Amino acid sequence: MRLSGRLAVVTLVAALAACARPARIDRVVLLGFDGAAPNLVEPLVAEGRLPALRRLMTSGAYGPLKSYEPNKSGILWTSIATGKTMLKHGIVDWTYVNQQGITVPYEDRGRRVKTYWEILSERGVATGTLNWWISYPPAPLPNGYVVSNAFKRSEQADSVHPPGLFALLNPLRVPFPAGVADEMKRQGIPDYREEDATVPMNAARQILKSYPYYLSQDVTIDRASDYLFANRPVQVFSTYFRLPDVTSHFATHFLDKQLYDETVAKEAAGTLKAEDVARLDRDFARVVAPAYAFMDRTVAKYLDRLDGKTLLIVCSDHGFRYFHGRYNHANPDMSPPDGVLFMAGPGIRRGVRVEGAGLYDIAPTILFGIGQPAAEDMDGAPLLRAFDPGYLEANPMRHVASYEGGERRKSDASGSHREIDEKVLQDLKTLGYIAGDDDKPKAP
Ligand SMILES: [Zn+2]
C-alpha cells in the first residue's frame, strides 16, 4: 500500500512538474508535398486510407492553405520559403531570357531575399533543406546544409552544400531505370498505362512516360532525408516531395468514364453542382491514392521520430480542382486551388481546424516556432491561432523590421550549368509548364 501510495505521489509530482514547465519548441520539421489538395486529402482520410495524416489532424491543427497567382510551383515554394510575394522575392516564372538571349531556368542566385533557413542559419540555428525548388546552385550557409533540387537528377557534387555530403548521399540514389520497377512495387505505385486510360490522353502522355523517373527521384530524396535526419541533426529541417502533383497532372485520364462524362456534360449545360464535383473528387482521390499513401508513409516516419519538442509542419503549395474537363491548378481562368496545412507539436492546439492561412504565413510561423522574431517585411504572419493561449503567454511574439540587411550569401560557383539547365527545361516541358516539342518521344 505504502509503496503504491508513494508511487502515486511521485507520479503526481512528475505530472505537475510537466504541467508547470511551459511547452517549448526545440526543433521544426517541415515536410512539403507539391500539389496536395484538401478536397482529396479529406475523403481519403475519411476512408481511413491516410492514417498518419489522420493522426496529425487529431493531434494538431489542420486547414486549407491559400495559394496565389501565377500558380507556378517554383514561385510558390519560394514564397513559402521567404514569406514574401513574387514581386519581392524576384522568382516570377519558371524561366527567363539571359543576357545572351538564351532561355534558362531561374536559379538560387536569382532570388532577391532570404529564405527562413538562410535567416536562421545566419543567426546560429542549424538548418538542413532538401530538394527545394530553385535552390541550385546551393547557397553556402554558415550553419547547415542544402541538398538542392538539382541533386536528384544530376550527379554533380556542387548540387549539395557542403560538397562533402555528396559522396555520402550519392549511393542512396534509386538507380534509374534499373531499380525503378522494384521501387514502384515496394511503394505500391500502380503501372498507369496509356492503354488503360478512360479519358483520351494528350499532353499528359509525356508525364506518364516520365512517371517512373519522377517516382525514383522522390524515393531518392526520401532516402537522403532519412539519412540526413538521422546523421546530421539540425534544429530546422525541411524537405520537399512532388509525387502528389505529378500524379494529379495525369490522373484525370483514369477517372471513371461515366462519372467523368456526366460531369463534363453538366459543366457544359451550366448545371454542375458542388455535390457533383465532390463525387468526382472522390473518384479522383481513388486514382491518386497511391501517391497520397506515399506522402502518408513519409509523414508516419517523421511522426514516429518526434520527441515532444518538435513542431511538425506538413504543407503543399496549391491543390488541384476540376475545371473545364480536367483537374488542374495553373489555369489562368480559375482561382488557385487551396493547398493543405497540418501543424502538430508542443503548444499546438489539438484537433482544431485553422482557417485563412496562406503560403506567406509559413516562414513567419517557423521563425516564431523556433523562438526568433517575425519580420515586418514578410507578407504573412505567424499562425498564432494554431497555438494554445498558454503557449502564447509564455512565448510572446517578437518582431524585427526586416532580415534583409546586408547581402544574402549566394553560391559563387562559376562555369556552366548547361547540363542541369537542360534537365530542368526538359522537366518543365514534360509537365507542360513551358512550351516544348511535345510530340517527340524522349528519354527522361
Ligand atoms: Zn506545385
Tab-separated table of C-alpha atoms and ligand atoms in Angstrom:
chain	number	residue	atom	x	y	z
A	1	MET	CA	0.000	0.000	0.000
A	2	ARG	CA	2.654	2.404	1.142
A	3	LEU	CA	4.787	1.687	-1.888
A	4	SER	CA	1.982	2.247	-4.365
A	5	GLY	CA	0.930	5.336	-2.429
A	6	ARG	CA	4.430	6.750	-2.697
A	7	LEU	CA	4.491	5.838	-6.378
A	8	ALA	CA	1.259	7.740	-6.888
A	9	VAL	CA	2.719	10.804	-5.160
A	10	VAL	CA	5.886	10.614	-7.266
A	11	THR	CA	3.800	10.274	-10.427
A	12	LEU	CA	1.611	13.199	-9.392
A	13	VAL	CA	4.645	15.395	-8.667
A	14	ALA	CA	6.138	14.491	-12.048
A	15	ALA	CA	2.848	15.280	-13.764
A	16	LEU	CA	2.583	18.641	-12.004
A	17	ALA	CA	6.176	19.477	-12.959
A	18	ALA	CA	5.374	18.640	-16.569
A	19	CYS	CA	2.322	20.937	-16.453
A	20	ALA	CA	4.244	23.779	-14.846
A	21	ARG	CA	7.029	23.613	-17.389
A	22	PRO	CA	5.926	25.715	-20.336
A	23	ALA	CA	5.906	23.852	-23.628
A	24	ARG	CA	8.923	24.638	-25.738
A	25	ILE	CA	9.718	24.002	-29.358
A	26	ASP	CA	13.344	22.983	-29.882
A	27	ARG	CA	13.079	21.866	-33.452
A	28	VAL	CA	10.938	22.418	-36.556
A	29	VAL	CA	10.416	19.811	-39.269
A	30	LEU	CA	8.674	20.882	-42.467
A	31	LEU	CA	7.566	18.272	-44.999
A	32	GLY	CA	6.449	19.791	-48.298
A	33	PHE	CA	4.256	17.869	-50.752
A	34	ASP	CA	3.646	19.609	-54.041
A	35	GLY	CA	0.013	19.799	-55.079
A	36	ALA	CA	-1.522	18.034	-52.036
A	37	ALA	CA	-5.175	19.129	-52.009
A	38	PRO	CA	-7.747	19.362	-49.188
A	39	ASN	CA	-10.567	18.076	-51.432
A	40	LEU	CA	-8.522	14.872	-51.976
A	41	VAL	CA	-6.876	14.500	-48.548
A	42	GLU	CA	-10.205	14.754	-46.709
A	43	PRO	CA	-12.088	11.925	-48.491
A	44	LEU	CA	-9.009	9.664	-48.254
A	45	VAL	CA	-8.661	10.397	-44.515
A	46	ALA	CA	-12.393	9.735	-44.056
A	47	GLU	CA	-11.952	6.348	-45.752
A	48	GLY	CA	-9.108	5.502	-43.356
A	49	ARG	CA	-6.535	5.420	-46.133
A	50	LEU	CA	-4.166	8.051	-44.681
A	51	PRO	CA	-3.654	7.020	-41.046
A	52	ALA	CA	-0.651	9.290	-40.385
A	53	LEU	CA	-2.433	12.369	-41.713
A	54	ARG	CA	-5.451	11.458	-39.621
A	55	ARG	CA	-3.171	11.266	-36.563
A	56	LEU	CA	-1.778	14.687	-37.466
A	57	MET	CA	-5.300	16.120	-37.793
A	58	THR	CA	-6.461	14.799	-34.420
A	59	SER	CA	-3.250	15.652	-32.561
A	60	GLY	CA	-2.805	19.076	-34.138
A	61	ALA	CA	-4.205	21.825	-36.311
A	62	TYR	CA	-5.319	21.372	-39.926
A	63	GLY	CA	-6.789	23.586	-42.609
A	64	PRO	CA	-6.680	24.777	-46.210
A	65	LEU	CA	-3.669	26.855	-47.255
A	66	LYS	CA	-4.383	29.729	-49.620
A	67	SER	CA	-2.358	29.758	-52.833
A	68	TYR	CA	-1.665	32.586	-55.268
A	69	GLU	CA	-1.352	33.567	-58.911
A	70	PRO	CA	0.507	32.856	-61.073
A	71	ASN	CA	0.105	29.313	-59.782
A	72	LYS	CA	3.565	28.003	-60.624
A	73	SER	CA	5.290	25.794	-58.098
A	74	GLY	CA	8.733	27.421	-58.359
A	75	ILE	CA	7.236	30.810	-57.483
A	76	LEU	CA	5.010	29.370	-54.752
A	77	TRP	CA	7.668	27.348	-52.921
A	78	THR	CA	9.906	30.419	-52.991
A	79	SER	CA	7.062	32.348	-51.324
A	80	ILE	CA	6.715	29.596	-48.705
A	81	ALA	CA	10.465	29.805	-48.016
A	82	THR	CA	10.627	33.608	-47.852
A	83	GLY	CA	7.189	34.641	-46.578
A	84	LYS	CA	7.082	37.080	-49.486
A	85	THR	CA	5.253	37.763	-52.739
A	86	MET	CA	6.987	37.080	-56.030
A	87	LEU	CA	7.425	40.805	-56.617
A	88	LYS	CA	9.639	40.891	-53.529
A	89	HIS	CA	11.474	37.586	-53.974
A	90	GLY	CA	12.050	38.027	-57.684
A	91	ILE	CA	11.305	34.479	-58.914
A	92	VAL	CA	8.437	35.422	-61.214
A	93	ASP	CA	8.303	32.475	-63.632
A	94	TRP	CA	9.977	29.171	-64.464
A	95	THR	CA	12.489	30.674	-66.846
A	96	TYR	CA	13.917	33.955	-68.074
A	97	VAL	CA	15.931	35.081	-71.059
A	98	ASN	CA	19.525	35.726	-70.019
A	99	GLN	CA	21.929	38.366	-71.367
A	100	GLN	CA	22.996	36.009	-74.151
A	101	GLY	CA	19.368	35.728	-75.274
A	102	ILE	CA	19.080	32.106	-74.072
A	103	THR	CA	16.053	30.871	-72.109
A	104	VAL	CA	17.346	29.449	-68.840
A	105	PRO	CA	15.631	28.273	-65.657
A	106	TYR	CA	15.691	30.554	-62.636
A	107	GLU	CA	18.317	29.567	-60.122
A	108	ASP	CA	19.039	30.257	-56.466
A	109	ARG	CA	21.119	33.322	-57.294
A	110	GLY	CA	18.115	34.970	-58.915
A	111	ARG	CA	16.241	35.168	-55.606
A	112	ARG	CA	16.468	38.633	-54.083
A	113	VAL	CA	15.522	37.862	-50.472
A	114	LYS	CA	16.423	35.344	-47.778
A	115	THR	CA	14.703	32.065	-47.052
A	116	TYR	CA	13.811	31.175	-43.463
A	117	TRP	CA	16.678	28.683	-43.374
A	118	GLU	CA	19.132	31.360	-44.511
A	119	ILE	CA	17.839	33.800	-41.876
A	120	LEU	CA	18.078	31.153	-39.162
A	121	SER	CA	21.439	29.837	-40.284
A	122	GLU	CA	22.867	33.374	-40.070
A	123	ARG	CA	21.521	33.595	-36.522
A	124	GLY	CA	23.282	30.430	-35.431
A	125	VAL	CA	20.380	27.999	-35.845
A	126	ALA	CA	21.454	24.824	-37.653
A	127	THR	CA	19.295	24.107	-40.691
A	128	GLY	CA	19.011	21.406	-43.304
A	129	THR	CA	16.999	21.761	-46.507
A	130	LEU	CA	16.425	19.209	-49.229
A	131	ASN	CA	15.092	19.392	-52.761
A	132	TRP	CA	13.520	22.872	-52.540
A	133	TRP	CA	12.525	24.399	-55.853
A	134	ILE	CA	15.135	26.753	-57.334
A	135	SER	CA	17.805	26.021	-54.727
A	136	TYR	CA	20.614	25.310	-57.213
A	137	PRO	CA	23.453	26.257	-57.001
A	138	PRO	CA	23.108	25.819	-53.231
A	139	ALA	CA	23.843	28.863	-51.069
A	140	PRO	CA	26.923	28.413	-48.831
A	141	LEU	CA	25.203	28.564	-45.436
A	142	PRO	CA	27.306	29.039	-42.309
A	143	ASN	CA	25.208	26.612	-40.204
A	144	GLY	CA	23.665	23.929	-42.240
A	145	TYR	CA	23.327	22.020	-45.420
A	146	VAL	CA	21.337	22.323	-48.636
A	147	VAL	CA	20.640	19.410	-50.962
A	148	SER	CA	19.490	21.403	-53.978
A	149	ASN	CA	16.769	20.284	-56.360
A	150	ALA	CA	19.478	19.521	-58.925
A	151	PHE	CA	20.819	16.637	-56.798
A	152	LYS	CA	18.022	14.225	-57.695
A	153	ARG	CA	18.764	14.372	-61.396
A	154	SER	CA	22.427	15.229	-61.624
A	155	GLU	CA	25.491	13.512	-60.283
A	156	GLN	CA	27.333	16.772	-59.707
A	157	ALA	CA	28.975	17.332	-56.343
A	158	ASP	CA	28.120	21.032	-56.499
A	159	SER	CA	24.413	20.165	-56.291
A	160	VAL	CA	24.805	19.994	-52.494
A	161	HIS	CA	26.336	22.203	-49.816
A	162	PRO	CA	28.702	21.425	-48.234
A	163	PRO	CA	30.043	19.439	-51.209
A	164	GLY	CA	31.426	16.760	-48.852
A	165	LEU	CA	27.895	15.478	-48.334
A	166	PHE	CA	27.664	14.409	-51.940
A	167	ALA	CA	29.760	11.244	-51.530
A	168	LEU	CA	27.519	10.186	-48.629
A	169	LEU	CA	24.222	10.833	-50.418
A	170	ASN	CA	25.044	9.737	-53.955
A	171	PRO	CA	24.970	5.974	-53.202
A	172	LEU	CA	21.412	6.364	-51.837
A	173	ARG	CA	20.033	7.124	-55.300
A	174	VAL	CA	17.447	4.772	-56.796
A	175	PRO	CA	19.275	3.504	-59.888
A	176	PHE	CA	17.365	4.593	-62.961
A	177	PRO	CA	15.975	2.821	-64.858
A	178	ALA	CA	17.360	-0.414	-63.341
A	179	GLY	CA	15.853	-0.017	-59.878
A	180	VAL	CA	12.594	1.658	-60.643
A	181	ALA	CA	10.280	-1.309	-61.273
A	182	ASP	CA	11.128	-2.815	-57.883
A	183	GLU	CA	10.727	0.543	-56.217
A	184	MET	CA	7.277	1.101	-57.742
A	185	LYS	CA	6.192	-2.280	-56.438
A	186	ARG	CA	7.624	-1.545	-52.993
A	187	GLN	CA	5.815	1.813	-52.904
A	188	GLY	CA	2.529	0.355	-54.140
A	189	ILE	CA	2.517	2.661	-57.176
A	190	PRO	CA	0.473	1.095	-59.997
A	191	ASP	CA	1.644	0.917	-63.568
A	192	TYR	CA	-0.556	3.693	-65.018
A	193	ARG	CA	-0.665	2.776	-68.729
A	194	GLU	CA	-1.987	4.823	-71.590
A	195	GLU	CA	-3.950	1.835	-72.950
A	196	ASP	CA	-5.912	1.763	-69.665
A	197	ALA	CA	-6.856	5.442	-69.891
A	198	THR	CA	-10.600	6.138	-69.739
A	199	VAL	CA	-10.242	9.711	-70.996
A	200	PRO	CA	-8.105	10.177	-74.133
A	201	MET	CA	-4.601	11.457	-73.470
A	202	ASN	CA	-2.861	14.438	-74.931
A	203	ALA	CA	-0.099	16.403	-73.241
A	204	ALA	CA	-0.310	14.142	-70.190
A	205	ARG	CA	1.281	11.344	-72.244
A	206	GLN	CA	4.750	12.794	-71.611
A	207	ILE	CA	4.219	12.927	-67.869
A	208	LEU	CA	3.021	9.342	-67.864
A	209	LYS	CA	6.163	8.236	-69.716
A	210	SER	CA	8.371	10.053	-67.216
A	211	TYR	CA	6.369	8.984	-64.173
A	212	PRO	CA	8.715	6.173	-63.071
A	213	TYR	CA	11.575	8.669	-63.239
A	214	TYR	CA	9.685	11.134	-61.016
A	215	LEU	CA	8.937	8.360	-58.546
A	216	SER	CA	12.610	7.345	-58.424
A	217	GLN	CA	13.558	10.981	-57.728
A	218	ASP	CA	11.154	11.241	-54.789
A	219	VAL	CA	12.355	7.965	-53.303
A	220	THR	CA	15.947	9.183	-53.681
A	221	ILE	CA	15.029	12.346	-51.767
A	222	ASP	CA	13.175	10.302	-49.154
A	223	ARG	CA	16.301	8.183	-48.594
A	224	ALA	CA	18.593	11.231	-48.478
A	225	SER	CA	16.185	12.858	-45.998
A	226	ASP	CA	16.185	9.757	-43.782
A	227	TYR	CA	19.977	9.666	-43.838
A	228	LEU	CA	20.472	13.342	-43.011
A	229	PHE	CA	17.714	13.431	-40.390
A	230	ALA	CA	19.451	10.585	-38.556
A	231	ASN	CA	23.076	11.580	-39.104
A	232	ARG	CA	23.128	15.382	-39.394
A	233	PRO	CA	20.717	16.630	-36.741
A	234	VAL	CA	19.607	20.240	-37.189
A	235	GLN	CA	17.085	22.499	-35.488
A	236	VAL	CA	15.139	23.305	-38.623
A	237	PHE	CA	14.790	20.504	-41.158
A	238	SER	CA	12.854	20.950	-44.423
A	239	THR	CA	12.322	18.513	-47.255
A	240	TYR	CA	10.170	18.519	-50.363
A	241	PHE	CA	8.406	15.855	-52.480
A	242	ARG	CA	6.454	16.230	-55.685
A	243	LEU	CA	4.627	12.944	-56.244
A	244	PRO	CA	1.074	14.202	-55.439
A	245	ASP	CA	1.489	16.983	-58.022
A	246	VAL	CA	2.937	14.853	-60.807
A	247	THR	CA	0.297	12.141	-60.301
A	248	SER	CA	-2.522	14.706	-60.310
A	249	HIS	CA	-1.316	16.071	-63.649
A	250	PHE	CA	-2.388	12.887	-65.463
A	251	ALA	CA	-4.969	11.335	-63.112
A	252	THR	CA	-7.948	12.900	-64.948
A	253	HIS	CA	-7.339	10.320	-67.676
A	254	PHE	CA	-8.049	7.440	-65.275
A	255	LEU	CA	-11.333	8.708	-63.841
A	256	ASP	CA	-14.497	6.626	-64.005
A	257	LYS	CA	-15.617	7.185	-67.598
A	258	GLN	CA	-19.339	7.552	-66.940
A	259	LEU	CA	-18.864	9.873	-63.979
A	260	TYR	CA	-16.397	11.970	-65.951
A	261	ASP	CA	-18.713	12.246	-68.978
A	262	GLU	CA	-21.671	13.242	-66.778
A	263	THR	CA	-19.582	15.905	-65.061
A	264	VAL	CA	-18.374	17.378	-68.351
A	265	ALA	CA	-21.946	17.424	-69.704
A	266	LYS	CA	-23.287	19.166	-66.592
A	267	GLU	CA	-20.484	21.700	-66.688
A	268	ALA	CA	-21.301	22.457	-70.358
A	269	ALA	CA	-25.000	22.829	-69.508
A	270	GLY	CA	-24.202	25.091	-66.555
A	271	THR	CA	-25.843	22.688	-64.071
A	272	LEU	CA	-22.754	21.411	-62.268
A	273	LYS	CA	-23.324	21.427	-58.506
A	274	ALA	CA	-20.929	21.222	-55.574
A	275	GLU	CA	-22.060	17.657	-54.812
A	276	ASP	CA	-21.266	16.596	-58.407
A	277	VAL	CA	-17.742	17.940	-58.018
A	278	ALA	CA	-17.390	16.277	-54.598
A	279	ARG	CA	-18.380	12.953	-56.185
A	280	LEU	CA	-15.770	13.401	-58.931
A	281	ASP	CA	-13.215	14.434	-56.277
A	282	ARG	CA	-13.772	11.098	-54.528
A	283	ASP	CA	-13.094	9.259	-57.778
A	284	PHE	CA	-10.017	11.398	-58.470
A	285	ALA	CA	-8.830	10.639	-54.927
A	286	ARG	CA	-9.119	6.921	-55.759
A	287	VAL	CA	-6.781	7.401	-58.754
A	288	VAL	CA	-4.162	9.444	-56.869
A	289	ALA	CA	-4.450	7.464	-53.615
A	290	PRO	CA	-1.109	5.623	-54.101
A	291	ALA	CA	0.777	8.947	-54.306
A	292	TYR	CA	-1.049	10.219	-51.215
A	293	ALA	CA	-0.189	6.944	-49.457
A	294	PHE	CA	3.485	7.632	-50.258
A	295	MET	CA	3.017	11.015	-48.586
A	296	ASP	CA	1.293	9.370	-45.615
A	297	ARG	CA	4.097	6.837	-45.098
A	298	THR	CA	6.667	9.650	-45.170
A	299	VAL	CA	4.670	11.632	-42.603
A	300	ALA	CA	4.335	8.486	-40.441
A	301	LYS	CA	8.121	8.085	-40.307
A	302	TYR	CA	8.617	11.631	-39.039
A	303	LEU	CA	5.715	11.360	-36.568
A	304	ASP	CA	7.451	8.343	-35.057
A	305	ARG	CA	10.727	10.273	-34.813
A	306	LEU	CA	9.308	13.215	-32.856
A	307	ASP	CA	10.494	13.818	-29.316
A	308	GLY	CA	7.754	16.019	-27.838
A	309	LYS	CA	9.757	19.175	-28.541
A	310	THR	CA	9.348	19.332	-32.312
A	311	LEU	CA	6.902	21.409	-34.299
A	312	LEU	CA	5.924	19.356	-37.360
A	313	ILE	CA	4.512	21.249	-40.334
A	314	VAL	CA	3.199	19.451	-43.415
A	315	CYS	CA	2.085	21.681	-46.274
A	316	SER	CA	1.598	21.994	-50.008
A	317	ASP	CA	1.862	24.936	-52.400
A	318	HIS	CA	-1.541	24.526	-54.099
A	319	GLY	CA	-4.170	21.870	-54.623
A	320	PHE	CA	-5.989	20.514	-57.683
A	321	ARG	CA	-9.557	21.164	-58.751
A	322	TYR	CA	-11.849	20.063	-61.557
A	323	PHE	CA	-12.220	22.831	-64.138
A	324	HIS	CA	-13.146	22.695	-67.850
A	325	GLY	CA	-12.797	18.955	-68.299
A	326	ARG	CA	-9.736	18.249	-66.190
A	327	TYR	CA	-8.088	18.566	-62.797
A	328	ASN	CA	-5.730	21.484	-62.824
A	329	HIS	CA	-4.171	24.202	-60.733
A	330	ALA	CA	-2.478	26.569	-63.139
A	331	ASN	CA	-5.315	27.547	-65.467
A	332	PRO	CA	-5.340	31.366	-65.526
A	333	ASP	CA	-9.166	31.307	-65.751
A	334	MET	CA	-9.612	29.608	-62.391
A	335	SER	CA	-8.736	30.849	-58.938
A	336	PRO	CA	-5.760	28.981	-57.452
A	337	PRO	CA	-6.958	25.870	-55.591
A	338	ASP	CA	-6.059	25.756	-51.883
A	339	GLY	CA	-3.227	23.605	-50.617
A	340	VAL	CA	-3.154	21.945	-47.186
A	341	LEU	CA	-1.555	22.779	-43.857
A	342	PHE	CA	-1.024	20.451	-40.890
A	343	MET	CA	0.732	21.520	-37.680
A	344	ALA	CA	1.415	19.439	-34.582
A	345	GLY	CA	3.750	19.689	-31.614
A	346	PRO	CA	4.172	21.413	-28.261
A	347	GLY	CA	1.854	24.391	-27.918
A	348	ILE	CA	-0.240	23.484	-30.966
A	349	ARG	CA	-3.976	23.173	-30.389
A	350	ARG	CA	-5.341	19.662	-30.836
A	351	GLY	CA	-7.954	18.713	-33.369
A	352	VAL	CA	-8.731	22.254	-34.499
A	353	ARG	CA	-9.393	23.469	-37.994
A	354	VAL	CA	-7.393	26.575	-38.903
A	355	GLU	CA	-8.994	28.870	-41.475
A	356	GLY	CA	-7.461	31.655	-43.505
A	357	ALA	CA	-3.820	30.539	-43.530
A	358	GLY	CA	-1.775	31.275	-46.650
A	359	LEU	CA	1.598	30.386	-48.159
A	360	TYR	CA	3.183	33.605	-46.859
A	361	ASP	CA	2.428	32.601	-43.251
A	362	ILE	CA	4.688	29.527	-43.224
A	363	ALA	CA	8.096	31.251	-42.919
A	364	PRO	CA	6.937	33.653	-40.133
A	365	THR	CA	5.356	30.687	-38.300
A	366	ILE	CA	8.629	28.743	-38.443
A	367	LEU	CA	10.574	31.772	-37.145
A	368	PHE	CA	8.088	32.185	-34.300
A	369	GLY	CA	8.118	28.460	-33.553
A	370	ILE	CA	11.896	28.308	-33.171
A	371	GLY	CA	11.834	31.390	-30.932
A	372	GLN	CA	13.020	34.059	-33.364
A	373	PRO	CA	11.308	37.357	-34.184
A	374	ALA	CA	8.960	37.531	-37.158
A	375	ALA	CA	9.815	40.126	-39.820
A	376	GLU	CA	7.515	43.015	-40.657
A	377	ASP	CA	8.543	42.999	-44.324
A	378	MET	CA	7.190	39.471	-44.788
A	379	ASP	CA	3.725	39.280	-46.348
A	380	GLY	CA	2.408	36.733	-43.866
A	381	ALA	CA	2.351	36.417	-40.107
A	382	PRO	CA	2.866	33.654	-37.539
A	383	LEU	CA	-0.263	31.483	-37.325
A	384	LEU	CA	-0.857	32.245	-33.659
A	385	ARG	CA	-4.414	30.875	-33.814
A	386	ALA	CA	-2.925	27.386	-34.154
A	387	PHE	CA	-1.193	27.720	-30.751
A	388	ASP	CA	-2.592	27.270	-27.230
A	389	PRO	CA	-3.209	30.522	-25.333
A	390	GLY	CA	-0.877	29.294	-22.567
A	391	TYR	CA	1.919	28.781	-25.068
A	392	LEU	CA	1.451	32.279	-26.464
A	393	GLU	CA	1.520	33.744	-22.973
A	394	ALA	CA	4.824	32.003	-22.212
A	395	ASN	CA	6.276	32.753	-25.659
A	396	PRO	CA	5.135	36.205	-26.761
A	397	MET	CA	5.666	37.104	-30.402
A	398	ARG	CA	8.554	39.429	-31.235
A	399	HIS	CA	9.205	41.437	-34.397
A	400	VAL	CA	12.071	42.871	-36.367
A	401	ALA	CA	11.571	45.231	-39.303
A	402	SER	CA	13.498	43.040	-41.735
A	403	TYR	CA	16.193	40.407	-42.047
A	404	GLU	CA	17.320	41.709	-45.411
A	405	GLY	CA	20.102	43.991	-44.199
A	406	GLY	CA	23.327	43.047	-45.964
A	407	GLU	CA	23.763	40.854	-49.000
A	408	ARG	CA	22.469	37.322	-48.873
A	409	ARG	CA	25.067	34.597	-49.313
A	410	LYS	CA	24.978	33.133	-52.796
A	411	SER	CA	26.996	30.476	-54.499
A	412	ASP	CA	29.918	31.955	-56.405
A	413	ALA	CA	30.272	28.808	-58.479
A	414	SER	CA	31.254	29.938	-61.939
A	415	GLY	CA	31.203	27.816	-65.029
A	416	SER	CA	28.374	26.348	-66.968
A	417	HIS	CA	25.298	24.686	-65.571
A	418	ARG	CA	24.230	23.669	-69.029
A	419	GLU	CA	23.650	20.040	-68.157
A	420	ILE	CA	21.481	20.945	-65.191
A	421	ASP	CA	19.714	23.743	-67.101
A	422	GLU	CA	18.841	21.318	-69.899
A	423	LYS	CA	17.432	18.780	-67.459
A	424	VAL	CA	15.315	21.394	-65.704
A	425	LEU	CA	13.950	22.695	-69.017
A	426	GLN	CA	13.167	19.138	-70.120
A	427	ASP	CA	11.314	18.551	-66.879
A	428	LEU	CA	9.247	21.724	-67.280
A	429	LYS	CA	8.334	20.757	-70.849
A	430	THR	CA	7.273	17.286	-69.727
A	431	LEU	CA	4.843	18.773	-67.232
A	432	GLY	CA	3.559	21.174	-69.890
A	433	TYR	CA	4.720	24.166	-67.848
A	434	ILE	CA	6.720	25.621	-70.703
A	435	ALA	CA	6.289	25.103	-74.410
A	436	GLY	CA	8.219	22.222	-75.891
A	437	ASP	CA	8.402	19.694	-78.684
A	438	ASP	CA	5.679	17.569	-77.137
A	439	ASP	CA	5.226	15.044	-79.910
A	440	LYS	CA	8.768	13.799	-79.927
A	441	PRO	CA	9.224	10.883	-77.570
A	442	LYS	CA	12.121	11.483	-75.240
A	443	ALA	CA	14.037	9.776	-72.519
A	444	PRO	CA	13.605	11.443	-69.171
B	1	ZN	ZN	3.120	22.846	-57.229
